[in-house]
């Protein structure tokens, strides 16, 4: 069956037109054609119908092939345009080809017509397919750009930090949340090293969730603390290549400080509640007999002479009984909690209450206690029981470190407590310093010492929450807690509390 070929024929000779159509039929086509010989008719046919090819005589009385070619270009149509002429010179043919004609065939050599038509139909079909492919590609690129903008907008509106890291922990991509978290322009993050962007991150080497994710090929989680006194939850998700290997890792960092603080407060509240019930029971059992002892001793004191040996013994009994009563009162005050508001608290009261509970234990462990109190210290703003809890925790850690280094008495088994005033950022602070000559803290874990549940003590000895909770308490008081230590030499803990300002 012959292939239909829609031909727009620009020809002023009917005989030549019939001759051309016969040649097309002989070549296997079923031509459907219109013959025109003027600009108006030619233009109308271009707009009216769809054509496969234009065959044009070169020169006609009122119209030429170059005119037809120009109109075809003006209408933006991509049709094969072949000049079929009886008399055309080589220079003219070359000029026509430069003007845009696809080929020219002499009427006395129509054997070239069919190969030229087939070639140009293949060419226009190829051009059409390329245009469709290019249009499809442009549409795809437009869609991808739109999706990329939407994707970027979505990820940039996530407040958490999102980074894509390669195997060398180099940043491939980061969202605006990362830039805001690090306080750097977004364009500075690309190609940056994770360690350089997070220099204070406490998760190093084997503790790094991203490194673990590259090794395991599974999602990993971690909890890290930075110098900004924040605790971050880190989640790492593997991105696999076609071979199923980890090509990159998506790192998501969330600020867990508030949630962790709430958890710590809940744990501390539960602990204090239990301690309060225990302390109340113990106080009741101790207070009754100790009051009896003090009262009976007072009766003996009233009945004895002032200068007798018995009077001295009785005074010792009364003094020790009152010391026991003071310890019980301090234990009750610590365990019963605190009011909601912060009040002016004297540093002397904080240390006195804490030492009343620990001094005898320190003496039993042969720890020499040195306390240097600066005169006329201003009061600090805070909760007495909360700050007392911090002091008790620091003293407990110092006692443990000293006993580990010196199981028996030693001249260097010293806990030195100092108080002083400091100006930090144009604001007055009272500083409490606790300096012990114990085992110290290894440098490689010093940055993790305040992480929740991290402890250098054996299992069953510490919970890993003491310093973390203390850090939260001091931060809640707008204060600062710092630790300086050299392994095997000393540990120095400083607590800065803002001065109470009415």
Steps between C-alpha positions, in 0.01 A plus 500: 500500500637838395598752767300821497718804438350848545670726247470877466608557140618848395478471121347707220502212246223239523697265274803515725272449801353181348847380413617544862195324648553207258860474619384492863251223429771303325713544811235335719314802634134597478534877462232735631591840362400860439659704222556873555691760301463815709585634845141538624392148405826354634463679833138395531582134439779509761253624761206286385649151487782287631763405243780248486716672235521806273613453139561831325593615153777756524362779282142590416356817354370641834668278757839334560635213710686750716171682573339170593795410721486836679124464574558148631762629746280792608229257600749296700426173321760225472417334165736348243534759223634360168542714189401320177596719205563467134773758481709601802866580510743361754555837669125553526453154646773562759339835595164326540655232724659772713162670526353183649400267218572137584580383145450576133413261215505570129178416313699316237653278772205396722679177592648700792160610620396190695830455689496873586140481627568188709814652647331827593198321650739302719681820594184688592377201699832498687476874562147457624607225741789714622267793559262277690788359704634849569153622596458199725843565650419867559171404662679242710766754602229751582320241709824397671585863576153548645533182706848607607365837615214331682739245651740774609216709643369199690839407646595861575183543704595206722660661808723198561840468335514276192831424329605250236853371567734291289732226626765760595237681711501789256175694460334441162183689580349682801171673578444845647441346843864391503617849404289653777617245755867561418462875447663485157387593148355205311749531214792448743376156604545318168823298486561574869621225733257387770767526767582858401135605498433335839836543679350465849295188422546241775441203262839402364629202303315187615236705680405691184158384370597593141816287508305212653238536226767472227635185667170327585285612207218547751341812654694613808414739782706692753490774760769769495575818687669811361672796658177696459362309800245322284427132463434378148331184382680368190347252257690362202331328203693310228457580129583187298635481147394243236736244650337533842797678653481816706583787264407784736324564829221742588570655840208651692571705813225610740525714811403261781606732781147584614369143484808371681469768765138400559605137533778592740259711705252212512772259616623749756146565626436128537833459679429790736149373568637161605773666701248730664288208619809322630636814666170575670488151647864507607464849649202392706683195631814701582351826625297345781786316670754777430269759659470269800878470521543880480229560761642242744847641447368847575348372825836353595667829410258691722570265791879505476739776595649717229858391566452127542623238250143383466396845372760479221377155395139616502584800283668264251187282496276802440731633223515166316124457537437842348741416215298187425180706508656752256595219259143369510359848435734552202405159362131589527555842342685341208240229443180701527561690172487870433252780433436613144666840520873567535604687811820661630724227643829545680795293375590433865159340558537281191841369603412470869192293428688273257803457726280421798389190306845401371765624745496194722525266199794700362672480838436125514671463160797704627430775249633834613242771439617856436237773467594859408199729513534851358363758740184697421384279215177628345203259494423306184161452340378142511345202675698400808416130472579484127840668535567286809434194282764621253753557779429157652551334164832678440624413851391137449695477174808659660478257794480203262799622294712561812417158646586333169842668494571484875322204670665599829601830659737719299624856532373574145154358567349849497172655393539876475183714477524872420252779443563823310325760292537537124376738230388305192360698211457812719288297742606409857527130589596301810742222414526175698821306431545132594860380455602142578827313446329178398522279193399772254313446173655368176524769232321289236181478709507838668267645234243227574504524878168687513319278251197324649571144620874535440705394802860405570391299805444123488150361444290529811707787642378792286197572281669749267231759575661698785703750299241512221229599749740742672575658162125542439445654844780754461386586149146552634652749747665691209832378632794303366678183603846416371742212551876512463691180562829319442490123524685375805552851639190705584143603416380857538126572479379860485139603552404858415168626633355845424485744788148574622389845381186641655 
